[in-house]
XYZ file of C-alpha atoms in Angstrom:
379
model
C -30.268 -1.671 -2.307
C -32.014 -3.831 -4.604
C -32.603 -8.016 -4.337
C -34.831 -7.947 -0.923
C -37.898 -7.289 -0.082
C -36.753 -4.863 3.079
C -38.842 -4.807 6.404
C -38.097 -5.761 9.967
C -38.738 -9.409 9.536
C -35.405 -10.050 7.974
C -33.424 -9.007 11.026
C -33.152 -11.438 13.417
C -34.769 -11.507 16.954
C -32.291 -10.168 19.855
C -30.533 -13.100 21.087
C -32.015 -15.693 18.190
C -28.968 -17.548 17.085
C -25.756 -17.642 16.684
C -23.973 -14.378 17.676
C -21.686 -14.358 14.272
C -22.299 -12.468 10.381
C -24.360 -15.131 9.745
C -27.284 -14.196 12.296
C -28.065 -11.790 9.183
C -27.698 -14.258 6.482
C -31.505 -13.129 5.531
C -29.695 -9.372 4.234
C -26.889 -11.620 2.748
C -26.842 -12.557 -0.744
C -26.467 -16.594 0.138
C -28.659 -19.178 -0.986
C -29.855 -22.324 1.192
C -28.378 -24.547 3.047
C -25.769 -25.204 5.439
C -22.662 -22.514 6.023
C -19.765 -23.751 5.274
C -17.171 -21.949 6.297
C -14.992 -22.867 9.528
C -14.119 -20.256 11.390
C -16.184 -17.897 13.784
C -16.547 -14.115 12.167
C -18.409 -11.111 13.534
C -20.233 -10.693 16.962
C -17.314 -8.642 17.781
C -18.081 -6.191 21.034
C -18.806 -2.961 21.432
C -17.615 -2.055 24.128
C -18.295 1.708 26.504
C -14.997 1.947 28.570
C -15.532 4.428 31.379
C -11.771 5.786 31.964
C -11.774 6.408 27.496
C -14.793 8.006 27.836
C -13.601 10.607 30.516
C -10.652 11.084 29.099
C -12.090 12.093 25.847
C -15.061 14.000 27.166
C -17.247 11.892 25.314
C -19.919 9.921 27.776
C -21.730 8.089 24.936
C -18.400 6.855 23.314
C -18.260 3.124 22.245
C -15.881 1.057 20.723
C -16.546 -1.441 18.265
C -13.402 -3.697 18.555
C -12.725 -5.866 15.459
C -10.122 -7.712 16.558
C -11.527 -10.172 17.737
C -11.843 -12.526 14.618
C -9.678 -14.760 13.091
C -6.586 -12.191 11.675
C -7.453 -9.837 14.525
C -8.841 -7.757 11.720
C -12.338 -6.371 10.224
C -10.817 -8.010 6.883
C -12.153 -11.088 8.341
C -15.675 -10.401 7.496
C -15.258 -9.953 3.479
C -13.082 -12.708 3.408
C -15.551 -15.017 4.756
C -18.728 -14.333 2.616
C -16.513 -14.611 -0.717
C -14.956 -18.059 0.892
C -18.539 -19.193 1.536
C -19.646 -17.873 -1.856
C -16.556 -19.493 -3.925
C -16.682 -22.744 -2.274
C -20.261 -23.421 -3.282
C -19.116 -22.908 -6.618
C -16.061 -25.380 -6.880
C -13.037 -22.468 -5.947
C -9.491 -24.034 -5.344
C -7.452 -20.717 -5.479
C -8.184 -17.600 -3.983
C -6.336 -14.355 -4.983
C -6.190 -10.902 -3.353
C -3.888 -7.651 -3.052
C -3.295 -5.752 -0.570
C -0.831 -3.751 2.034
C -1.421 -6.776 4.955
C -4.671 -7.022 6.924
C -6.349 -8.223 3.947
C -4.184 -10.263 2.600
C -3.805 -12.124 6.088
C -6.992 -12.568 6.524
C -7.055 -14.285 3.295
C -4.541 -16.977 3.938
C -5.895 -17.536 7.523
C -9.328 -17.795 5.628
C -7.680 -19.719 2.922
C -6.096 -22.240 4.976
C -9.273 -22.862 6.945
C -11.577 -23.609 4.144
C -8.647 -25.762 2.241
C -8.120 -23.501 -0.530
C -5.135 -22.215 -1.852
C -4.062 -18.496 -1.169
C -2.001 -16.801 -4.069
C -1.541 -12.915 -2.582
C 0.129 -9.446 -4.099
C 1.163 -7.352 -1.860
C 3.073 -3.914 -2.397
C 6.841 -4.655 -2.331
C 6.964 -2.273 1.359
C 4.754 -4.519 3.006
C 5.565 -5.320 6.655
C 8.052 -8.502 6.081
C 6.285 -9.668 9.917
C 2.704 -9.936 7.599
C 4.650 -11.415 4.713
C 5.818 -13.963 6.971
C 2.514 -15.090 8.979
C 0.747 -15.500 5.246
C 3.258 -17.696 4.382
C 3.069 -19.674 7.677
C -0.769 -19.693 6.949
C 0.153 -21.279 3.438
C -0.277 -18.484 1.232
C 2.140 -18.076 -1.855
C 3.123 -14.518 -1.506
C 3.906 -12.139 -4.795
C 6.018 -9.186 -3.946
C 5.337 -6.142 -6.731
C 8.007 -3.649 -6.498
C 6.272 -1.117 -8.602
C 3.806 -1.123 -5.540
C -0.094 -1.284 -4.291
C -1.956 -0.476 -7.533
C 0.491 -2.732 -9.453
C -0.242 -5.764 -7.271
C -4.285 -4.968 -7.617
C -3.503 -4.844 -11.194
C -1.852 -8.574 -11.089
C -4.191 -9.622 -8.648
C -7.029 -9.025 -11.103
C -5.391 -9.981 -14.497
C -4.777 -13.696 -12.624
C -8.523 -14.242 -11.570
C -9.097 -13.577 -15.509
C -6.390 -15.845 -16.788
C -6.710 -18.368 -14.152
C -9.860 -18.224 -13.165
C -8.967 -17.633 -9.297
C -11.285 -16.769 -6.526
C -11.183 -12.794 -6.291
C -11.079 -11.204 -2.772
C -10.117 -7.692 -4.100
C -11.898 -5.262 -2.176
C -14.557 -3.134 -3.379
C -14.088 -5.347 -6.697
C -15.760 -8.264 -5.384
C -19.564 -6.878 -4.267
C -19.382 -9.751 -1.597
C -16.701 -7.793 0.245
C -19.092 -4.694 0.725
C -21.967 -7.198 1.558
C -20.061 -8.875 4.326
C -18.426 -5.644 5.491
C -22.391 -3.729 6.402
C -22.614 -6.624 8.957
C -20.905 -4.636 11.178
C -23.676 -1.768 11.106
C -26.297 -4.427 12.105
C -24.410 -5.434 14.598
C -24.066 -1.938 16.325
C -27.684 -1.410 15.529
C -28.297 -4.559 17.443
C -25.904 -4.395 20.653
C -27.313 -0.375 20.453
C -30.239 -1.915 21.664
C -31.650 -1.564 18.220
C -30.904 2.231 17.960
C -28.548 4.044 15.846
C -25.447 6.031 17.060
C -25.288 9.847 15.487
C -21.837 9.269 14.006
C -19.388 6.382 12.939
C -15.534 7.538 12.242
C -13.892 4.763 10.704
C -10.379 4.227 9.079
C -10.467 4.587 5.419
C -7.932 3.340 3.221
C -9.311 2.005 -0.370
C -12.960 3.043 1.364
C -14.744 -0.216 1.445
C -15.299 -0.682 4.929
C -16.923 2.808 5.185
C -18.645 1.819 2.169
C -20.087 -1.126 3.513
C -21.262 0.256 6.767
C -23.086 3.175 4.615
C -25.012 0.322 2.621
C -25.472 -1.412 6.256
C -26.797 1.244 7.677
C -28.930 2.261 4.393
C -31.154 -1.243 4.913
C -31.848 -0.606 8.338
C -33.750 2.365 7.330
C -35.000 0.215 4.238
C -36.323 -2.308 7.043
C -38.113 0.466 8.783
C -35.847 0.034 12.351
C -34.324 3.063 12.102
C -35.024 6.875 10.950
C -31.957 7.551 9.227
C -28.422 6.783 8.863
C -25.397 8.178 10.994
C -22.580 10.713 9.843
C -20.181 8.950 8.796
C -16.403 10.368 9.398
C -13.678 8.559 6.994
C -10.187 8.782 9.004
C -6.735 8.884 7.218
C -3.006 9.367 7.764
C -2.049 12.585 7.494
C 0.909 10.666 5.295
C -1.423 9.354 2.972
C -4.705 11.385 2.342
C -5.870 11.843 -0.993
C -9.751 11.530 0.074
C -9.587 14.483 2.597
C -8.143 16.161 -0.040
C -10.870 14.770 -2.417
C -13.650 15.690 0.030
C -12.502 19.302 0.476
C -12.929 20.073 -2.812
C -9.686 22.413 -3.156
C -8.888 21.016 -6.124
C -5.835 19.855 -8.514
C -4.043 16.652 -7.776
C -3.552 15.353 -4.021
C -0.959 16.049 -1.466
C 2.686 14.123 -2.003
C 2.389 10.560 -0.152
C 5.107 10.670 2.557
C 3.938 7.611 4.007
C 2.817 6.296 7.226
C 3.124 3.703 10.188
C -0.218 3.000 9.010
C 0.177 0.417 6.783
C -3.563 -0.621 6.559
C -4.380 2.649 5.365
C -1.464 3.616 3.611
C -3.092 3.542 -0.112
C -2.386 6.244 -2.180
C -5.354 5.282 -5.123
C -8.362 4.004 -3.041
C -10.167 1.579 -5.467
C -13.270 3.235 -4.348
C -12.688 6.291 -2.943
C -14.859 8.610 -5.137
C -17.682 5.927 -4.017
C -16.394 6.899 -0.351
C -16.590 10.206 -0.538
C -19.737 9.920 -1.700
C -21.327 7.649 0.950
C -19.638 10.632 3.016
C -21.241 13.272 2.056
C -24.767 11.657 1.601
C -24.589 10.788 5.207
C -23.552 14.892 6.500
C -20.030 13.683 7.516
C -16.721 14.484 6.791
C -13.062 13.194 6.614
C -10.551 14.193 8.588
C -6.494 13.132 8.697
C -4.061 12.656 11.861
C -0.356 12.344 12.106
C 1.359 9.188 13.044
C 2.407 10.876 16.603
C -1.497 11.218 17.255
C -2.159 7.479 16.332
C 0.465 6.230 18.234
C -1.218 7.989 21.062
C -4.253 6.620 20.278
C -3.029 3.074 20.713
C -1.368 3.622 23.975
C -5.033 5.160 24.820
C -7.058 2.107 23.837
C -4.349 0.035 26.144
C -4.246 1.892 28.920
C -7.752 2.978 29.089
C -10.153 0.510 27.056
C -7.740 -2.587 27.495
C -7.825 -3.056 23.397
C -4.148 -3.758 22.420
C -4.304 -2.038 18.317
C -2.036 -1.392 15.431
C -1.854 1.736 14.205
C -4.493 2.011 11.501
C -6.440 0.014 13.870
C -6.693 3.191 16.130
C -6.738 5.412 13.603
C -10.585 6.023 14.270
C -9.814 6.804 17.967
C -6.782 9.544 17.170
C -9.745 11.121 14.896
C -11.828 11.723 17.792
C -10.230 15.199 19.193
C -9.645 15.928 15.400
C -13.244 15.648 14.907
C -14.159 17.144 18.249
C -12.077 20.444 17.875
C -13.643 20.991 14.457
C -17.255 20.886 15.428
C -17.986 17.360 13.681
C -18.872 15.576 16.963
C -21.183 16.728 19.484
C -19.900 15.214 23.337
C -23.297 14.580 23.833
C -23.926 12.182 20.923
C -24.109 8.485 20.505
C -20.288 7.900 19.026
C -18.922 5.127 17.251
C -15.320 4.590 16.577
C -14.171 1.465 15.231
C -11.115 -0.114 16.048
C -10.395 -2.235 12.979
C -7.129 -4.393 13.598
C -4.157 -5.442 15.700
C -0.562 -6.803 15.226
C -0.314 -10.530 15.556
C 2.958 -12.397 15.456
C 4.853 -15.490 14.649
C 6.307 -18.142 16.941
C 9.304 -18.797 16.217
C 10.491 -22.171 14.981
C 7.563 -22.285 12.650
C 8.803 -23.242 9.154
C 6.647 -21.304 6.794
C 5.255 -23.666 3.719
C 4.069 -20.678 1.599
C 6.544 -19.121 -0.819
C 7.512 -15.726 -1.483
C 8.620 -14.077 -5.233
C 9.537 -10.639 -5.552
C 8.820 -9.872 -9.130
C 8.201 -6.448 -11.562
C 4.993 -6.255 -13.272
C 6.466 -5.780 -17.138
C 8.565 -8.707 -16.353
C 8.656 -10.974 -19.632
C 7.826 -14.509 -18.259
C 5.897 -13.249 -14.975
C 2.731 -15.584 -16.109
C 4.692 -18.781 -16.520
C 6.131 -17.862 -13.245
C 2.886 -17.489 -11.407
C 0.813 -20.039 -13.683
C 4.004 -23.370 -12.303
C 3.477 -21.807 -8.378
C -0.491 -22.280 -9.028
C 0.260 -25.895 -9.884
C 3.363 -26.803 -7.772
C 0.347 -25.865 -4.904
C -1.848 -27.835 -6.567
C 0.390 -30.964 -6.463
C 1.199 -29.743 -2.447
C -2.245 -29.733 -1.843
């Protein structure tokens, strides 16, 4: 926490201005002047549904539903305070990696603030996400040695060509834009904090960012303390559970998992997550792909909240948490609901490209460096 002088007078008053991210531009690091980016992000709900509640056994549950922004993702958030920050300095390109939500919510982003969108994405990635970037306009790189790989590219281009970079929990922008979400459950909380958050946790920055969120609202003097935090993964893919319970040697095999949005076997940040974890008196916990898909026929049926699997992640952790002792029914519970599937119409001729390449491969750069300025001439 450093760069602001923290105290109450930097949050805004309840119902003073815009309800987006930018009502807390104050705890932002933005200068003056106008915001420039387009689209609408944040001042998602939170929402209390009765019939969830009931079912779970858990009267003070609420919901925070991030899909409501732009890519129907909590991706959305990052991805607009590094636009806003790169176009006051002069970006064209942006770059990012990333097994979809991300990565879509970059070339929706992209798209909206006229920028180009170069993306890596693992060479699994869901062809339906491949396809909607490209409709948005983003060039899209397919790695076949997989996720780190395509990090690895993604970064090594912002260095040669001096691209935007969206990489989270790279970037400090992405953490800064993802805590908005803990001042806005502080807010609609009626400027209380819950006990516990459980959140999805893939690379670890969005639990990351709601720690530090949390963190300046005790800095500000509005709240006591922090909540638990609980990091959820796929039982599939789960190598900060095993990280957090400290049994040592190397992680569990990766045997993969519907949930692609959380299906990262080397979190770019996970130590830093399991951290933020443990500072806060949490835990992490993992359920199986049968228990998520549950979970998303839950939040339909009973919370109206249509969510992709990693989306609802959060939610399936709930009775995982609950039978081990880690939520109490009687506290003030927070699960977030981070994303949902969106789809193409068809007809739509997608302008984007797509190249499927190997990292080692001898002319790779001269590849990527002619699709950076066959954009440029598109553009």
């Amino acid at each position: 926490m450093t760069g602001y002088r923290y105290g109450p007078e930097l949050l805004p008053e309840p119902g003073a201005g815009p309800w987006t991210m930018w009502r807390y531009r104050s705890l932002l690091p933005l200068g003056d002047g106008p915001i420039r980016y387009a689209l609408p992000v944040g001042g998602t709900p939170l929402l209390g549904p009765a019939a969830l509640r009931a079912r779970l056994g858990l009267p003070r549950l609420w919901l925070k539903d991030e899909t409501w922004g732009p890519s129907a993702s909590n991706k959305d958030r990052a991805t607009a305070l590094v636009i806003e920050a790169g176009l006051r300095e002069g970006a064209r390109t942006i770059t990012t990696s990333s097994t979809g939500n991300a990565a879509l919510a970059t070339a929706i982003g992209a798209a909206a603030a006229a920028l180009r969108a170069v993306i890596f994405v693992p060479i699994g990635c869901s062809a339906a996400k491949i396809e909607l970037m490209r409709v948005f306009g983003a060039d899209v790189v397919r790695v076949r040695e997989g996720y780190r790989a395509a990090f690895d590219l993604s970064r090594e281009a912002v260095g040669r060509f001096g691209w935007l970079d969206r990489n989270t929990g790279v970037n400090p922008l992405t953490l800064e834009g993802k805590k908005t979400v803990a001042f806005e459950i502080w807010e609609q909380l009626g400027a209380r904090a819950p006990e516990v958050v459980l959140v999805p946790v893939g690379d670890g920055p969005t639990l990351v960012g709601l720690a530090i969120g949390f963190r300046e609202l005790v800095a500000c003097g509005v709240i006591p303390a922090p909540p638990r935090l609980i990091g959820v993964q796929a039982d599939g893919c789960r190598p900060l559970v095993h990280a957090w319970s400290e049994l040592g040697g190397p992680p569990p095999p990766v045997r993969g998992t519907i949930a692609d949005g959380i299906d990262v076997p080397e979190p770019s940040i996970g130590d830093r997550a399991v951290d933020e974890v443990r500072a806060s008196g949490g835990a992490f916990v993992a359920v199986s792909d049968d228990e998520m898909v549950t979970a998303m026929g839950e939040l339909a049926s009973y919370a109206g909240i249509g969510a992709e699997a990693a989306g609802a992640a959060a939610t399936a952790g709930l009775r995982v948490a609950l039978a081990q002792g880690l939520v109490d029914p009687a506290e003030t519970v927070i699960a977030l609901v981070t994303g949902r599937e969106l789809s193409v119409s068809e007809g739509i001729a997608p302008p984007g490209r797509l190249l499927t390449v190997s990292a080692d491969a001898p002319d790779l750069w001269a590849e990527l460096a002619a699709l950076g300025e066959a954009r440029a001439v598109a553009h």
